[in-house]
Amino acid sequence: MSAPDLRRIVDVARLLKTGALAPQDLVLECLEQIEARPQVNAFITLLKESALEEAKRAGTEIGAGRWRGPLHGIPVAVKDLIDVAGTRTTSGSALPSTEAVEDAPIVTRLREAGAIILGKTNLHEFAFGTTSEETAFGPVRNPLDETRSAGGSSGGSAAALAAGMCFAAVGTDTGGSIRIPSAACGTVGLKPTYGELPLEAIVPLSTTLDHVGPMARSVADAALLFQVMKGLQPMPLPAAPRRLVFGVPVPYFCERIDEDVATALTRARASFEAAGHETIDVAIEHASWTPHVYLHIVLPEASWYHAPLLVRHGSSYSPGVRLRIEMGRYVLAEDYLRALELRSALQLRVDRALDGCDALLLPTLPAAAPELGATVMDVNGHREPVRAAMLRLTQLFNLTGHPSIALPAGAGRDGLPRSLQLVGARHATERLLAIATAVEPQISGGPGSVGGGTG
Amino acid sequence: MTPEIESWLAAAQADADRRGLPELKPLLETLARSTAALREADEQLRLRAQPDDHHASNP
């Protein structure tokens, strides 16, 4: 039996169950990391006292034989646009916020499974950005290189995970906001199928694109959280077939990427084939429509929610976020409806690309996390606005609702993480998790990979 | 850009000025270019519509 990995919930839970480790130890370990690196700025609200109390109670329950499952006694962080009773839901904004009276259903389910809510994480204001810089609470810094963005909008959640400040986190994803920071910080992030997890008591960005999902340091942990967030008892995932077929959508998704991302993709393909899987080139027809379709849906939907707030508090928004919301007021209804029609067409194209494949394999981000303050990214000599570049490979699957998981794919020559995504069939998120579990070591450059762990 | 989109853009930029948001004007230009691409995609889809194109469910 291999030695337990004390960064993974599935391993830590075994020690908690036997009493070899106490929940208080985990909470204290997380608090120590948070206090040691305040400049990372991952948290907006830290629930130190209640977390220690909950840990003490969890320890007593486990000691008395009332173990609730593998999340019992595990410190979890929640993105601060999700209601946690007794805390303000700031959405990373200077706008007036109120204290939540009740937990969001997602949080209730985590608590029922025994999770300890450690705090609320920093984010790009109202989840409307990809760098977690435009926030009233100061930018989130990437713990792997503090001059870099942690990605966004769930940047605080990914940074906290990467820095050992929590064992799991909850994020939201409207165009890539779980997967982008996971890629930037070298962690795992799952966007489930659209509509699979409840969005009640979560501040919306775009009601037909929003997803909530788990962020973790391994696929097994993400799967555990996903099951609990869905209201299921944690149970083993269905076994993935021994021989899998992966479609690699080369046009659009693998063309404008940096050399280290390309190397990570090539290495993953070689490792999959060495393990007996097959990888084939596929195309998602009309993928280049994606940013236009996305823009004409996200802007008016965001404006709908924010219209009354803009009237009263327009000057309290971060300037960039306010301007994006204001833009939505100029999108014509006919163009919104065009975008909805085109979205249906894109959904069919993704379904077709998946025909005959178990999953799609593609990069998550085209390059490493950008420097803080950057407005453009240089991807193989092509200069592109940061927001457009960071959303380019993820936002299609928010439009189409397909489940997608970002996985660490080793480091580039700059030492920064690179990441690959797997995309599965709609309404088959658990199957996607099973596939991701099967190939996680090959993607990460760990055991079973071809070419080692660097880009 | 089509004349319709150009005239929409001029009206939107004038409105942004009127509302004291001149910094919105370059973003509206970006939006106008994206709207032009969206409408072109819509035309392509109508011309080359495949049997299921208008029957896919919402995600």
XYZ file of C-alpha atoms in Angstrom:
514
model
C 0.000 0.000 0.000
C 1.377 3.440 -0.889
C 2.036 6.060 1.777
C -0.909 8.393 2.354
C -0.789 11.725 0.520
C -1.684 14.234 3.194
C -2.800 16.759 0.606
C -5.666 14.524 -0.559
C -8.947 14.336 1.355
C -9.406 10.677 0.474
C -6.151 9.861 2.315
C -6.582 12.290 5.203
C -10.122 10.980 5.835
C -8.771 7.510 6.624
C -6.525 8.981 9.311
C -9.349 11.093 10.734
C -11.615 8.064 10.921
C -9.080 6.049 12.889
C -8.220 8.959 15.181
C -4.622 9.125 13.942
C -5.350 12.722 12.988
C -7.793 15.241 14.523
C -9.925 17.739 12.576
C -8.459 20.500 14.742
C -4.988 19.620 13.424
C -6.225 20.169 9.873
C -7.898 23.480 10.680
C -4.819 24.713 12.534
C -2.596 23.642 9.648
C -4.748 25.626 7.209
C -4.864 28.684 9.500
C -1.079 28.557 9.825
C -0.689 28.673 6.035
C -3.206 31.523 5.741
C -1.405 33.546 8.427
C 2.021 32.794 6.939
C 1.126 34.207 3.513
C -1.318 37.123 3.875
C -0.056 38.576 0.592
C -1.759 35.749 -1.336
C -5.009 37.375 -0.184
C -7.072 34.273 -0.794
C -9.733 34.935 1.835
C -12.190 37.775 2.345
C -13.768 36.337 5.511
C -11.987 33.865 7.717
C -14.184 31.855 10.103
C -11.402 30.974 12.510
C -13.398 30.566 15.718
C -16.368 28.735 14.253
C -14.055 26.478 12.242
C -12.129 25.508 15.370
C -15.406 24.882 17.231
C -16.745 22.771 14.358
C -13.462 20.853 14.268
C -13.686 20.124 17.968
C -17.271 18.893 17.547
C -16.293 16.773 14.529
C -13.461 15.211 16.522
C -15.862 14.321 19.330
C -18.386 12.798 16.898
C -15.755 10.752 15.080
C -14.291 9.612 18.396
C -17.754 8.444 19.455
C -18.090 6.356 16.293
C -20.400 8.785 14.486
C -18.251 9.224 11.359
C -20.356 10.906 8.674
C -18.132 10.085 5.732
C -14.913 11.218 4.086
C -15.691 14.946 4.347
C -16.161 14.770 8.103
C -13.705 17.182 9.708
C -12.309 18.484 6.386
C -11.737 22.279 6.067
C -13.451 23.674 2.964
C -13.373 27.224 1.560
C -16.354 28.815 -0.203
C -16.222 31.488 -2.909
C -17.640 34.703 -1.530
C -20.642 34.951 -3.794
C -22.208 31.908 -2.169
C -24.287 32.368 0.984
C -22.869 31.025 4.230
C -25.160 31.757 7.194
C -23.853 34.517 9.448
C -21.377 35.937 6.911
C -21.640 38.755 4.403
C -21.763 37.699 0.769
C -19.588 40.435 -0.701
C -19.073 39.067 -4.230
C -15.675 40.755 -4.018
C -17.391 44.117 -4.302
C -17.498 47.383 -2.390
C -21.260 47.496 -2.900
C -23.262 47.193 0.335
C -23.753 43.533 1.215
C -25.966 41.802 3.730
C -25.336 38.954 6.106
C -26.770 35.665 4.880
C -29.424 34.192 7.140
C -29.172 30.700 5.673
C -26.557 28.595 3.941
C -26.854 28.040 0.195
C -28.094 24.458 -0.461
C -24.595 23.539 -1.675
C -23.147 24.638 1.667
C -25.875 22.842 3.626
C -24.989 19.601 1.850
C -21.284 20.052 2.601
C -22.018 20.720 6.270
C -24.333 17.701 6.492
C -21.446 15.594 5.202
C -19.320 16.956 8.038
C -17.249 19.563 6.169
C -15.917 22.502 8.168
C -16.473 25.862 6.462
C -13.172 27.656 6.946
C -13.944 30.931 5.221
C -15.076 32.854 2.158
C -12.604 33.292 -0.666
C -11.665 36.342 -2.707
C -12.778 36.588 -6.325
C -12.974 38.809 -9.369
C -15.795 41.226 -8.516
C -19.192 39.623 -9.180
C -17.313 36.791 -10.923
C -17.032 39.042 -13.984
C -13.369 38.604 -14.858
C -10.589 36.081 -15.249
C -7.731 37.446 -13.102
C -9.172 38.118 -9.596
C -7.519 41.537 -9.685
C -10.633 43.702 -9.859
C -11.887 43.120 -6.336
C -12.609 45.525 -3.508
C -10.415 43.373 -1.247
C -7.178 43.596 -3.212
C -5.880 41.223 -5.878
C -5.405 37.522 -5.278
C -1.766 36.546 -5.864
C -0.760 33.237 -7.344
C 0.961 31.296 -4.538
C 3.315 29.693 -7.064
C 4.562 33.096 -8.259
C 3.194 36.082 -6.430
C 3.792 38.406 -9.375
C 1.215 36.396 -11.336
C -2.555 36.252 -11.355
C -4.201 33.274 -9.672
C -6.735 33.262 -12.499
C -10.395 33.925 -11.950
C -12.958 34.469 -11.138
C -12.601 31.815 -8.387
C -8.976 32.904 -7.848
C -9.057 32.881 -4.042
C -10.393 29.309 -3.993
C -7.632 28.000 -6.288
C -4.907 29.994 -4.524
C -6.052 28.697 -1.124
C -5.904 25.112 -2.379
C -2.500 25.503 -4.000
C -1.069 27.128 -0.861
C -2.418 24.476 1.533
C -4.889 26.924 3.105
C -7.836 24.508 2.728
C -8.412 20.944 1.557
C -11.186 21.692 -0.907
C -13.073 24.690 -2.204
C -16.262 25.647 -3.945
C -16.190 27.837 -7.048
C -18.489 29.020 -9.795
C -17.897 28.910 -13.540
C -19.694 31.070 -16.111
C -17.030 31.101 -18.840
C -14.256 29.148 -17.142
C -14.112 30.613 -13.634
C -13.450 27.267 -11.938
C -11.170 25.815 -14.626
C -9.110 28.950 -15.369
C -7.853 29.513 -11.785
C -7.378 25.757 -11.380
C -5.111 25.864 -14.428
C -3.286 28.956 -13.196
C -2.610 27.438 -9.767
C -2.029 23.789 -10.724
C -5.154 22.346 -9.108
C -8.211 20.360 -10.225
C -11.514 22.070 -11.037
C -14.795 20.577 -12.204
C -17.569 22.357 -14.073
C -20.428 19.837 -13.987
C -23.213 19.535 -16.550
C -25.369 22.672 -16.668
C -28.151 22.566 -14.079
C -26.770 19.604 -12.188
C -25.968 21.421 -8.940
C -28.291 23.973 -7.331
C -27.500 27.658 -7.807
C -29.860 28.957 -5.127
C -28.360 31.576 -2.798
C -25.470 32.177 -5.186
C -25.137 35.652 -6.729
C -25.698 35.170 -10.472
C -23.533 36.473 -13.269
C -25.367 34.970 -16.237
C -28.271 32.723 -15.352
C -28.065 30.446 -18.403
C -24.270 30.079 -18.213
C -23.600 29.852 -14.451
C -22.395 26.590 -12.922
C -21.203 25.817 -9.384
C -18.650 23.095 -8.772
C -15.832 21.652 -6.692
C -12.164 22.610 -6.684
C -9.620 20.227 -5.184
C -6.074 18.872 -5.352
C -7.020 15.560 -6.961
C -9.774 14.117 -9.124
C -10.775 11.766 -6.293
C -11.337 14.741 -3.989
C -13.261 16.657 -6.660
C -15.457 13.582 -7.218
C -16.121 13.273 -3.504
C -17.180 16.894 -3.246
C -19.268 16.666 -6.392
C -21.246 13.717 -5.037
C -21.890 15.491 -1.751
C -22.821 18.757 -3.499
C -25.271 16.776 -5.631
C -26.892 15.363 -2.518
C -25.543 11.842 -2.986
C -23.758 9.600 -0.540
C -20.061 9.414 -1.471
C -19.485 6.154 -3.307
C -16.901 4.692 -5.687
C -17.164 6.040 -9.227
C -18.141 3.644 -12.016
C -15.001 2.036 -13.420
C -13.805 3.598 -16.682
C -13.347 1.182 -19.594
C -9.782 -0.121 -19.905
C -9.491 1.280 -23.406
C -10.691 4.834 -23.868
C -10.979 6.994 -26.966
C -10.104 10.674 -26.645
C -10.966 13.227 -29.316
C -8.513 16.111 -29.563
C -10.217 19.140 -31.143
C -7.173 20.468 -32.949
C -8.664 23.343 -34.980
C -9.296 26.402 -32.790
C -8.360 24.696 -29.473
C -4.800 23.526 -30.155
C -3.582 26.127 -32.622
C -2.795 29.247 -30.602
C -1.176 27.782 -27.490
C 2.307 28.225 -26.065
C 5.042 25.649 -26.604
C 4.802 24.264 -23.084
C 1.037 23.745 -23.354
C 1.595 22.026 -26.714
C 4.251 19.805 -25.130
C 1.927 18.899 -22.243
C -0.764 17.934 -24.749
C 1.625 15.888 -26.883
C 2.957 14.160 -23.774
C -0.542 13.330 -22.550
C -1.480 11.870 -25.933
C 1.674 9.729 -25.971
C 1.021 8.569 -22.401
C -2.593 7.695 -23.180
C -1.537 5.666 -26.206
C 1.202 3.928 -24.227
C -1.504 2.960 -21.712
C -3.624 1.400 -24.473
C -6.015 4.287 -25.077
C -6.594 5.923 -28.427
C -6.421 9.621 -29.288
C -7.879 10.950 -32.512
C -8.045 14.421 -34.039
C -11.570 15.793 -34.188
C -13.065 19.169 -35.106
C -15.828 21.147 -33.429
C -17.456 22.847 -36.368
C -18.011 26.603 -35.946
C -15.984 26.754 -32.697
C -14.724 30.184 -33.819
C -18.246 31.550 -33.257
C -17.865 30.925 -29.537
C -16.637 34.312 -28.237
C -19.322 36.207 -30.162
C -22.121 33.938 -29.002
C -20.818 34.029 -25.433
C -20.536 37.839 -25.352
C -24.105 38.384 -26.573
C -25.461 36.142 -23.821
C -23.271 36.967 -20.824
C -23.477 40.755 -21.228
C -27.270 41.210 -21.277
C -27.815 38.518 -18.644
C -25.314 40.248 -16.320
C -26.949 43.607 -17.009
C -30.357 42.207 -16.121
C -29.192 41.303 -12.598
C -27.161 44.455 -12.042
C -29.531 47.056 -13.554
C -31.132 48.106 -10.251
C -27.772 48.051 -8.459
C -26.171 50.269 -11.113
C -28.835 52.907 -10.535
C -28.035 53.140 -6.822
C -24.367 52.147 -6.603
C -22.823 52.559 -10.056
C -19.742 54.344 -8.734
C -19.007 51.570 -6.218
C -18.183 48.965 -8.880
C -14.619 48.380 -10.078
C -14.379 50.459 -13.261
C -13.695 47.512 -15.588
C -16.506 45.392 -14.165
C -18.948 48.290 -14.348
C -18.100 48.931 -17.995
C -18.653 45.285 -18.938
C -22.042 45.351 -17.221
C -22.931 48.657 -18.897
C -22.066 47.142 -22.300
C -24.820 44.602 -21.807
C -27.415 47.369 -21.836
C -26.613 48.008 -25.497
C -27.051 44.443 -26.797
C -30.222 44.295 -28.903
C -32.839 41.671 -28.058
C -32.599 40.278 -31.601
C -28.850 39.692 -31.129
C -29.432 37.961 -27.782
C -31.910 35.660 -29.527
C -29.457 35.075 -32.396
C -26.864 34.068 -29.836
C -29.292 31.609 -28.214
C -29.966 29.987 -31.604
C -26.249 29.759 -32.384
C -25.650 28.309 -28.948
C -28.008 25.419 -29.731
C -26.096 24.821 -32.954
C -22.785 24.770 -31.074
C -24.203 22.332 -28.551
C -24.977 19.923 -31.363
C -21.458 20.353 -32.796
C -19.897 19.419 -29.449
C -22.222 16.401 -29.179
C -21.077 15.355 -32.659
C -17.380 15.803 -31.816
C -17.962 13.491 -28.859
C -19.580 10.824 -31.073
C -17.375 7.760 -30.861
C -15.177 9.335 -28.163
C -15.268 8.871 -24.405
C -14.067 12.434 -23.822
C -12.434 15.388 -25.515
C -8.880 16.326 -24.504
C -7.752 19.930 -24.939
C -5.794 22.663 -23.136
C -7.467 24.720 -20.399
C -5.409 27.910 -20.768
C -3.297 28.741 -23.832
C -0.298 29.725 -21.649
C 0.787 30.167 -18.026
C -1.023 32.593 -15.716
C -0.403 36.210 -16.782
C 1.519 38.767 -14.752
C -0.665 40.843 -12.431
C -1.578 44.074 -14.169
C -1.080 42.680 -17.672
C -3.701 43.653 -20.238
C -2.401 41.488 -23.077
C -0.923 37.998 -23.201
C 1.726 36.931 -25.656
C 0.893 33.437 -26.866
C 3.544 32.244 -29.300
C 4.145 35.753 -30.589
C 0.427 36.487 -30.918
C -0.716 39.302 -28.628
C -4.233 38.870 -27.302
C -6.241 40.684 -24.594
C -5.867 38.776 -21.306
C -9.597 38.228 -20.822
C -10.133 36.904 -24.352
C -7.098 34.607 -24.144
C -8.051 33.162 -20.762
C -11.659 32.457 -21.777
C -10.877 31.190 -25.270
C -10.648 27.468 -24.509
C -13.204 27.137 -21.722
C -16.267 29.251 -22.537
C -17.698 26.990 -25.253
C -18.621 24.375 -22.666
C -20.543 26.932 -20.602
C -22.576 27.666 -23.721
C -23.203 23.989 -24.413
C -23.473 22.731 -20.827
C -21.046 19.826 -21.272
C -19.165 18.803 -18.116
C -15.499 19.685 -18.117
C -12.639 19.150 -15.705
C -9.279 20.946 -15.599
C -6.295 18.826 -14.570
C -2.716 19.861 -13.775
C -0.416 18.832 -16.643
C 3.022 19.437 -15.160
C 5.021 22.644 -15.280
C 6.403 24.611 -18.185
C 10.027 25.666 -18.520
C 9.090 28.763 -16.506
C 8.148 26.499 -13.591
C 4.485 27.506 -13.813
C 1.624 25.023 -14.131
C 0.075 24.007 -17.402
C -3.360 22.370 -17.534
C -5.466 20.178 -19.782
C -9.246 19.789 -19.839
C -11.368 16.724 -20.365
C -14.893 17.300 -21.664
C -17.564 14.613 -21.406
C -21.075 13.959 -22.611
C -23.853 16.016 -21.069
C -25.495 14.494 -18.000
C -22.575 12.083 -17.587
C -20.420 14.030 -15.135
C -19.670 10.978 -12.976
C -18.477 9.090 -16.044
C -16.213 12.036 -16.892
C -14.842 11.909 -13.338
C -14.187 8.176 -13.714
C -12.298 8.821 -16.975
C -10.348 11.665 -15.363
C -9.420 9.381 -12.465
C -8.109 6.790 -14.906
C -5.823 9.201 -16.780
C -4.929 11.695 -14.026
C -1.404 10.273 -13.512
C -0.705 10.361 -17.236
C -1.856 13.973 -17.595
C -0.026 15.178 -14.508
C 3.265 13.723 -15.630
C 3.175 11.349 -12.682
C 3.501 7.557 -12.776
C 2.449 6.199 -16.144
C 3.237 9.353 -18.090
C 5.638 9.556 -20.986
C 8.320 12.194 -20.617
C 8.151 13.193 -16.971
C 6.550 16.088 -15.184
C 7.917 19.174 -16.850
C 6.555 20.841 -19.906
C -19.594 46.328 -40.407
C -22.999 46.788 -41.985
C -24.674 50.235 -42.131
C -27.198 48.988 -39.538
C -24.455 48.144 -37.063
C -22.606 51.390 -37.788
C -25.702 53.389 -37.047
C -26.372 51.330 -33.908
C -22.790 52.019 -32.784
C -23.093 55.767 -33.378
C -26.304 55.862 -31.328
C -24.808 53.739 -28.540
C -21.679 55.909 -28.337
C -23.759 59.082 -28.246
C -25.795 57.571 -25.425
C -22.624 56.633 -23.530
C -21.446 60.258 -23.839
C -24.809 61.532 -22.673
C -24.620 59.249 -19.620
C -21.114 60.447 -18.758
C -19.467 57.121 -19.671
C -17.077 58.063 -22.513
C -14.725 55.200 -21.508
C -17.449 52.832 -22.714
C -16.988 53.942 -26.341
C -14.013 51.721 -27.286
C -15.771 48.740 -25.677
C -18.862 49.456 -27.750
C -16.666 49.356 -30.869
C -15.455 45.901 -29.815
C -19.059 44.865 -29.209
C -20.069 46.176 -32.644
C -17.364 44.073 -34.343
C -18.522 41.055 -32.361
C -22.160 41.759 -33.304
C -21.146 41.859 -36.962
C -19.465 38.444 -36.572
C -22.513 37.097 -34.708
C -24.891 38.183 -37.467
C -22.620 36.697 -40.103
C -22.612 33.389 -38.197
C -26.410 33.552 -37.959
C -26.679 34.039 -41.712
C -24.347 31.117 -42.327
C -26.415 28.953 -40.016
C -29.656 29.882 -41.777
C -28.121 29.156 -45.170
C -26.555 25.866 -44.169
C -29.010 24.793 -41.494
C -28.790 21.125 -40.659
C -31.930 19.217 -39.719
C -31.362 19.338 -35.969
C -29.990 22.858 -35.711
C -33.143 24.392 -34.348
C -34.108 21.507 -32.116
C -31.171 21.192 -29.723
C -32.253 21.575 -26.130
C -30.932 24.279 -23.842
C -27.909 23.016 -21.953
